Amino acid sequence: MKVFQHVHDLGDLATALREAQDIKHDRFQYQHLGRNKTALLIFFNNSLRTRLSTQKAAMNLGMNVIVLDVNQGAWKLETERGVVMDGDKSEHLLEAIPVMGSYCDVIGVRSFATFESRKDDYEEKILNQFIRYSGRPVFFMESATVHPLQAFADLITIEEYWAQRQPTAGRQRPKVVLTWAPHPKALPQAVPNSFAEWMRAADVDFVVTHPEGYELDPKFVGDARVEYDQRKAFEGADFIYAKNWSCPGVTRPEDYGKVLSKDRSWTVDAAHMALTNNAFFMHCLPVRRNMIVSDDVIEAPTSIVIPEAANREISAQVVLKRMLETL
């Protein structure tokens, strides 16, 4: 595997999930693959779970790890061609990328949406330059439009908890609901985009619910059911995945990145969860309590946000293992 960006990059999903459980059973069985190999993790934006989980996954595989905070420990980087570099940016990404590639065997990059241009964000300019010029396998540690490591960990978590509940559920497929929730700031669509993409590829009954104007890009949400009535969407759900995102600008590009609503009635609370089939609550974290979710829901026994976060180590390790096997 040379690039990890979308669910199809993993190939057969059932095989990848079995591999995840194999790794979870013994995290250190593939250390020979990473011996004398180096992972370079490049962060254009802040991180907690992604940074720690990916470092741990690489170390589990016997790799050396270099972490670069671009905005704190490097020259300011220019990303556009044709720019006269007479400002505060001292180095161009087109020189920096091949230099970075010369110091490592695998590269992970994290770079958020800027909301300056929907076209630029959805073309993934920065990540695609790493793919083109680094000469190394590249995996996305969240980009302007996707967060595949998170979505893979989410699916691993759903598979694990559904296996516990399925014998008493009376049906084969869980109902999984992705719900928009209010937030005071404009957030990117990376997490909901990837979650929708991965749930469509999985064997689940998938529903997306959000206010009008928050429609996700069709290339991610596809033909998934969209329900504008949140309470109706929650009925009989087995998993509730709460996440805020700003306007994707699908129908009105001029609204891209805007906060169109802060409607607190969309906050996931006990009354919402009472409509479900005793659903598990999920969120990628960090989460703003009593905006996205109430205290009683995130602290309930059915909240699985911590095991979900722990599975970030496993999703990253599967991806790194696959990449090391191609070197």
Tab-separated table of C-alpha atoms in Angstrom:
chain	number	residue	atom	x	y	z
A	1	MET	CA	0.000	0.000	0.000
A	2	LYS	CA	1.562	3.275	-1.168
A	3	VAL	CA	-1.194	5.703	-0.143
A	4	PHE	CA	-3.803	5.522	2.612
A	5	GLN	CA	-6.574	8.032	2.077
A	6	HIS	CA	-9.827	6.144	1.442
A	7	VAL	CA	-11.473	2.922	2.580
A	8	HIS	CA	-10.757	1.206	-0.741
A	9	ASP	CA	-7.007	1.655	-0.169
A	10	LEU	CA	-7.212	-1.199	2.365
A	11	GLY	CA	-8.656	-3.657	-0.125
A	12	ASP	CA	-11.020	-6.243	1.337
A	13	LEU	CA	-12.483	-4.670	4.464
A	14	ALA	CA	-13.260	-7.949	6.244
A	15	THR	CA	-9.625	-8.989	5.846
A	16	ALA	CA	-8.433	-5.657	7.259
A	17	LEU	CA	-10.735	-6.032	10.274
A	18	ARG	CA	-9.410	-9.534	10.959
A	19	GLU	CA	-5.886	-8.145	10.708
A	20	ALA	CA	-6.804	-5.456	13.226
A	21	GLN	CA	-7.941	-8.085	15.728
A	22	ASP	CA	-4.786	-10.113	15.098
A	23	ILE	CA	-2.649	-7.065	15.866
A	24	LYS	CA	-4.742	-6.198	18.903
A	25	HIS	CA	-4.110	-9.697	20.261
A	26	ASP	CA	-0.329	-9.204	19.937
A	27	ARG	CA	0.851	-5.700	19.072
A	28	PHE	CA	4.519	-6.680	18.851
A	29	GLN	CA	4.465	-9.716	16.557
A	30	TYR	CA	5.522	-7.749	13.450
A	31	GLN	CA	8.474	-5.824	14.860
A	32	HIS	CA	10.779	-7.333	12.250
A	33	LEU	CA	8.973	-5.299	9.574
A	34	GLY	CA	9.921	-1.938	11.103
A	35	ARG	CA	13.456	-2.698	12.242
A	36	ASN	CA	15.810	0.030	10.946
A	37	LYS	CA	12.876	1.809	9.286
A	38	THR	CA	11.761	5.373	10.110
A	39	ALA	CA	8.297	6.934	10.174
A	40	LEU	CA	8.148	10.705	9.737
A	41	LEU	CA	4.962	12.236	11.172
A	42	ILE	CA	4.355	15.781	9.949
A	43	PHE	CA	1.827	17.997	11.715
A	44	PHE	CA	0.603	21.245	10.195
A	45	ASN	CA	-2.088	21.281	12.912
A	46	ASN	CA	-2.525	20.327	16.569
A	47	SER	CA	-3.035	16.720	17.590
A	48	LEU	CA	-3.364	14.517	20.656
A	49	ARG	CA	-4.822	11.093	19.754
A	50	THR	CA	-3.413	10.997	16.233
A	51	ARG	CA	0.073	11.925	17.362
A	52	LEU	CA	0.228	9.535	20.316
A	53	SER	CA	-1.548	6.600	18.695
A	54	THR	CA	0.491	6.736	15.492
A	55	GLN	CA	3.778	7.054	17.366
A	56	LYS	CA	2.823	4.082	19.519
A	57	ALA	CA	1.760	2.032	16.490
A	58	ALA	CA	5.076	2.725	14.747
A	59	MET	CA	7.048	1.779	17.856
A	60	ASN	CA	5.015	-1.423	18.206
A	61	LEU	CA	6.322	-2.321	14.738
A	62	GLY	CA	9.921	-1.629	15.747
A	63	MET	CA	10.183	1.655	13.820
A	64	ASN	CA	12.099	4.806	14.623
A	65	VAL	CA	9.785	7.829	14.757
A	66	ILE	CA	10.467	11.479	13.875
A	67	VAL	CA	7.759	14.034	14.660
A	68	LEU	CA	7.793	17.449	12.993
A	69	ASP	CA	5.528	20.314	14.098
A	70	VAL	CA	5.711	22.475	11.004
A	71	ASN	CA	4.310	25.596	12.660
A	72	GLN	CA	6.554	25.395	15.720
A	73	GLY	CA	9.842	23.787	14.745
A	74	ALA	CA	10.475	24.496	11.056
A	75	TRP	CA	10.739	27.290	8.535
A	76	LYS	CA	7.434	28.741	7.410
A	77	LEU	CA	6.470	26.934	4.234
A	78	GLU	CA	5.090	28.313	1.003
A	79	THR	CA	2.649	25.930	-0.701
A	80	GLU	CA	1.728	27.749	-3.944
A	81	ARG	CA	3.668	27.826	-7.196
A	82	GLY	CA	4.457	31.147	-8.875
A	83	VAL	CA	4.589	33.118	-5.638
A	84	VAL	CA	7.328	35.713	-5.184
A	85	MET	CA	8.656	34.643	-1.795
A	86	ASP	CA	9.378	38.079	-0.372
A	87	GLY	CA	7.270	37.609	2.769
A	88	ASP	CA	7.667	35.602	5.966
A	89	LYS	CA	7.850	32.168	4.272
A	90	SER	CA	11.447	31.044	3.845
A	91	GLU	CA	11.089	27.624	2.230
A	92	HIS	CA	8.893	26.124	-0.446
A	93	LEU	CA	7.099	22.839	0.097
A	94	LEU	CA	8.468	21.577	-3.224
A	95	GLU	CA	12.005	21.616	-1.811
A	96	ALA	CA	11.014	20.635	1.719
A	97	ILE	CA	9.047	17.510	0.717
A	98	PRO	CA	11.835	15.602	-1.086
A	99	VAL	CA	14.238	16.553	1.703
A	100	MET	CA	11.824	15.113	4.266
A	101	GLY	CA	11.457	11.981	2.159
A	102	SER	CA	15.215	11.439	2.183
A	103	TYR	CA	15.164	11.057	5.972
A	104	CYS	CA	12.482	8.387	6.300
A	105	ASP	CA	10.738	5.339	4.851
A	106	VAL	CA	7.076	6.236	5.462
A	107	ILE	CA	5.394	9.643	5.839
A	108	GLY	CA	2.217	10.575	7.703
A	109	VAL	CA	0.782	14.072	7.183
A	110	ARG	CA	-1.880	16.038	9.052
A	111	SER	CA	-3.171	19.242	7.454
A	112	PHE	CA	-6.640	20.706	8.052
A	113	ALA	CA	-8.996	22.608	5.784
A	114	THR	CA	-8.332	26.337	5.579
A	115	PHE	CA	-11.913	27.264	4.530
A	116	GLU	CA	-10.389	29.855	2.175
A	117	SER	CA	-11.403	27.913	-0.942
A	118	ARG	CA	-13.621	24.846	-1.182
A	119	LYS	CA	-11.914	23.927	-4.452
A	120	ASP	CA	-8.421	24.028	-2.926
A	121	ASP	CA	-9.464	22.134	0.206
A	122	TYR	CA	-11.255	19.380	-1.690
A	123	GLU	CA	-8.373	19.005	-4.140
A	124	GLU	CA	-6.099	18.182	-1.153
A	125	LYS	CA	-3.234	20.270	-2.527
A	126	ILE	CA	-0.804	19.785	0.357
A	127	LEU	CA	-1.275	16.033	0.833
A	128	ASN	CA	-1.138	15.387	-2.900
A	129	GLN	CA	2.202	17.194	-3.130
A	130	PHE	CA	3.590	14.785	-0.534
A	131	ILE	CA	2.303	11.848	-2.569
A	132	ARG	CA	3.841	13.247	-5.753
A	133	TYR	CA	7.213	14.512	-4.541
A	134	SER	CA	8.258	12.609	-1.406
A	135	GLY	CA	9.064	9.280	-3.056
A	136	ARG	CA	7.648	7.528	0.034
A	137	PRO	CA	4.392	5.837	1.011
A	138	VAL	CA	2.066	8.517	2.438
A	139	PHE	CA	-0.812	8.088	4.853
A	140	PHE	CA	-3.344	10.746	5.805
A	141	MET	CA	-3.426	11.598	9.529
A	142	GLU	CA	-6.398	13.885	8.769
A	143	SER	CA	-6.586	16.230	5.846
A	144	ALA	CA	-8.891	18.947	4.573
A	145	THR	CA	-11.514	16.367	3.611
A	146	VAL	CA	-10.798	12.972	5.223
A	147	HIS	CA	-9.656	11.290	8.428
A	148	PRO	CA	-9.311	7.610	7.454
A	149	LEU	CA	-7.357	6.495	10.537
A	150	GLN	CA	-10.244	7.699	12.694
A	151	ALA	CA	-12.902	6.067	10.513
A	152	PHE	CA	-11.022	2.760	10.499
A	153	ALA	CA	-10.785	2.858	14.306
A	154	ASP	CA	-14.506	3.705	14.456
A	155	LEU	CA	-15.359	0.657	12.358
A	156	ILE	CA	-13.125	-1.607	14.459
A	157	THR	CA	-14.971	-0.350	17.555
A	158	ILE	CA	-18.417	-0.882	16.047
A	159	GLU	CA	-17.476	-4.419	14.997
A	160	GLU	CA	-16.259	-5.241	18.511
A	161	TYR	CA	-19.287	-3.883	20.358
A	162	TRP	CA	-21.818	-5.219	17.870
A	163	ALA	CA	-20.318	-8.691	18.296
A	164	GLN	CA	-21.203	-8.434	21.986
A	165	ARG	CA	-24.762	-7.277	21.365
A	166	GLN	CA	-25.756	-9.041	18.132
A	167	PRO	CA	-26.826	-12.363	19.719
A	168	THR	CA	-29.574	-10.529	21.646
A	169	ALA	CA	-30.347	-7.851	19.046
A	170	GLY	CA	-32.454	-10.079	16.814
A	171	ARG	CA	-30.903	-8.791	13.564
A	172	GLN	CA	-27.659	-9.079	11.646
A	173	ARG	CA	-26.847	-5.457	10.835
A	174	PRO	CA	-26.551	-2.624	13.370
A	175	LYS	CA	-28.224	0.698	12.761
A	176	VAL	CA	-25.521	3.378	12.829
A	177	VAL	CA	-26.473	7.057	12.922
A	178	LEU	CA	-24.119	9.938	12.185
A	179	THR	CA	-25.635	13.037	13.750
A	180	TRP	CA	-24.616	16.665	13.382
A	181	ALA	CA	-24.450	18.536	16.705
A	182	PRO	CA	-23.877	22.222	17.499
A	183	HIS	CA	-20.461	23.777	18.004
A	184	PRO	CA	-19.321	27.394	18.489
A	185	LYS	CA	-16.608	27.225	15.806
A	186	ALA	CA	-16.422	26.243	12.145
A	187	LEU	CA	-15.113	22.686	11.923
A	188	PRO	CA	-14.042	20.759	8.798
A	189	GLN	CA	-15.942	17.863	7.277
A	190	ALA	CA	-13.028	15.406	7.397
A	191	VAL	CA	-14.357	13.152	10.163
A	192	PRO	CA	-17.977	12.943	8.951
A	193	ASN	CA	-16.798	12.517	5.343
A	194	SER	CA	-14.632	9.525	6.214
A	195	PHE	CA	-17.145	8.068	8.651
A	196	ALA	CA	-19.822	8.163	5.940
A	197	GLU	CA	-17.471	6.644	3.379
A	198	TRP	CA	-16.440	3.789	5.680
A	199	MET	CA	-19.951	3.041	6.939
A	200	ARG	CA	-21.190	2.776	3.350
A	201	ALA	CA	-18.478	0.184	2.732
A	202	ALA	CA	-19.350	-1.742	5.921
A	203	ASP	CA	-22.266	-4.075	6.588
A	204	VAL	CA	-24.411	-1.615	8.547
A	205	ASP	CA	-27.721	0.220	8.224
A	206	PHE	CA	-26.368	3.765	7.936
A	207	VAL	CA	-28.291	7.018	8.445
A	208	VAL	CA	-27.030	10.609	8.423
A	209	THR	CA	-28.991	13.337	10.200
A	210	HIS	CA	-28.322	17.075	10.137
A	211	PRO	CA	-30.095	20.390	9.617
A	212	GLU	CA	-30.765	21.504	6.061
A	213	GLY	CA	-27.726	23.170	4.509
A	214	TYR	CA	-25.219	20.728	6.030
A	215	GLU	CA	-25.364	18.114	3.232
A	216	LEU	CA	-22.055	16.238	2.879
A	217	ASP	CA	-20.328	15.867	-0.459
A	218	PRO	CA	-22.003	13.081	-2.490
A	219	LYS	CA	-18.649	11.409	-3.154
A	220	PHE	CA	-18.553	10.537	0.555
A	221	VAL	CA	-22.189	10.176	1.596
A	222	GLY	CA	-23.285	8.540	-1.672
A	223	ASP	CA	-26.738	7.013	-1.513
A	224	ALA	CA	-26.839	6.815	2.296
A	225	ARG	CA	-30.159	7.741	3.857
A	226	VAL	CA	-30.306	11.379	4.970
A	227	GLU	CA	-32.891	12.272	7.612
A	228	TYR	CA	-33.466	15.922	8.594
A	229	ASP	CA	-35.559	14.933	11.618
A	230	GLN	CA	-32.939	14.007	14.221
A	231	ARG	CA	-35.355	12.298	16.588
A	232	LYS	CA	-36.728	10.139	13.801
A	233	ALA	CA	-33.192	9.172	12.783
A	234	PHE	CA	-32.380	8.085	16.349
A	235	GLU	CA	-35.278	5.631	16.569
A	236	GLY	CA	-33.996	2.087	17.066
A	237	ALA	CA	-30.342	3.047	16.557
A	238	ASP	CA	-27.579	0.812	17.931
A	239	PHE	CA	-24.741	3.336	17.559
A	240	ILE	CA	-24.923	7.128	17.694
A	241	TYR	CA	-21.899	8.957	16.278
A	242	ALA	CA	-22.053	12.661	17.107
A	243	LYS	CA	-19.939	15.206	15.252
A	244	ASN	CA	-20.164	18.825	14.254
A	245	TRP	CA	-19.183	20.051	10.822
A	246	SER	CA	-19.467	23.421	9.111
A	247	CYS	CA	-21.366	23.921	5.875
A	248	PRO	CA	-19.796	21.742	3.149
A	249	GLY	CA	-20.999	24.158	0.469
A	250	VAL	CA	-22.366	21.418	-1.773
A	251	THR	CA	-25.419	23.344	-2.955
A	252	ARG	CA	-24.188	26.847	-2.075
A	253	PRO	CA	-20.372	27.088	-2.471
A	254	GLU	CA	-20.465	30.613	-1.045
A	255	ASP	CA	-21.531	29.111	2.316
A	256	TYR	CA	-18.563	26.734	2.490
A	257	GLY	CA	-17.066	26.676	5.975
A	258	LYS	CA	-19.814	28.778	7.528
A	259	VAL	CA	-21.662	28.004	10.770
A	260	LEU	CA	-25.279	28.059	9.640
A	261	SER	CA	-26.757	26.855	12.915
A	262	LYS	CA	-25.981	26.530	16.611
A	263	ASP	CA	-29.324	24.928	17.409
A	264	ARG	CA	-28.889	23.409	20.870
A	265	SER	CA	-31.861	21.105	20.340
A	266	TRP	CA	-29.447	18.928	18.315
A	267	THR	CA	-27.215	18.318	21.374
A	268	VAL	CA	-27.206	14.589	22.116
A	269	ASP	CA	-28.747	14.174	25.562
A	270	ALA	CA	-30.550	11.488	27.541
A	271	ALA	CA	-33.889	12.286	25.885
A	272	HIS	CA	-32.351	11.683	22.465
A	273	MET	CA	-30.662	8.454	23.552
A	274	ALA	CA	-33.951	7.176	25.013
A	275	LEU	CA	-35.234	6.945	21.430
A	276	THR	CA	-32.519	4.450	20.504
A	277	ASN	CA	-32.057	0.741	21.045
A	278	ASN	CA	-29.884	1.471	24.117
A	279	ALA	CA	-27.329	2.743	21.621
A	280	PHE	CA	-23.625	3.088	22.181
A	281	PHE	CA	-22.424	6.692	22.020
A	282	MET	CA	-19.383	7.524	19.903
A	283	HIS	CA	-17.316	10.640	19.187
A	284	CYS	CA	-13.807	11.103	17.772
A	285	LEU	CA	-12.736	13.491	20.593
A	286	PRO	CA	-11.976	16.147	21.661
A	287	VAL	CA	-15.609	16.876	22.457
A	288	ARG	CA	-17.292	19.998	23.817
A	289	ARG	CA	-19.529	18.777	26.607
A	290	ASN	CA	-23.074	20.098	26.730
A	291	MET	CA	-22.695	21.404	23.177
A	292	ILE	CA	-22.129	18.161	21.275
A	293	VAL	CA	-23.189	15.798	24.062
A	294	SER	CA	-24.492	16.096	27.611
A	295	ASP	CA	-22.451	14.989	30.611
A	296	ASP	CA	-24.803	12.126	31.455
A	297	VAL	CA	-24.568	10.611	27.963
A	298	ILE	CA	-20.797	10.745	27.586
A	299	GLU	CA	-20.357	9.375	31.115
A	300	ALA	CA	-22.933	6.588	30.699
A	301	PRO	CA	-21.896	2.900	30.534
A	302	THR	CA	-22.905	2.934	26.863
A	303	SER	CA	-20.378	5.644	26.031
A	304	ILE	CA	-17.490	3.996	24.165
A	305	VAL	CA	-15.444	7.078	23.308
A	306	ILE	CA	-12.399	5.829	25.258
A	307	PRO	CA	-12.220	2.338	23.663
A	308	GLU	CA	-12.842	4.076	20.344
A	309	ALA	CA	-9.832	6.340	20.926
A	310	ALA	CA	-7.720	3.378	22.043
A	311	ASN	CA	-8.430	1.665	18.723
A	312	ARG	CA	-6.653	4.512	16.955
A	313	GLU	CA	-3.428	2.690	17.805
A	314	ILE	CA	-4.729	-0.433	16.086
A	315	SER	CA	-5.948	1.288	12.911
A	316	ALA	CA	-2.621	3.088	12.541
A	317	GLN	CA	-0.680	-0.121	13.084
A	318	VAL	CA	-2.587	-1.999	10.382
A	319	VAL	CA	-1.873	0.821	7.925
A	320	LEU	CA	1.815	1.069	8.818
A	321	LYS	CA	2.195	-2.718	8.634
A	322	ARG	CA	0.670	-2.744	5.143
A	323	MET	CA	3.042	0.004	4.038
A	324	LEU	CA	6.115	-1.675	5.483
A	325	GLU	CA	5.218	-4.869	3.638
A	326	THR	CA	5.508	-2.993	0.328
A	327	LEU	CA	9.002	-1.557	0.983
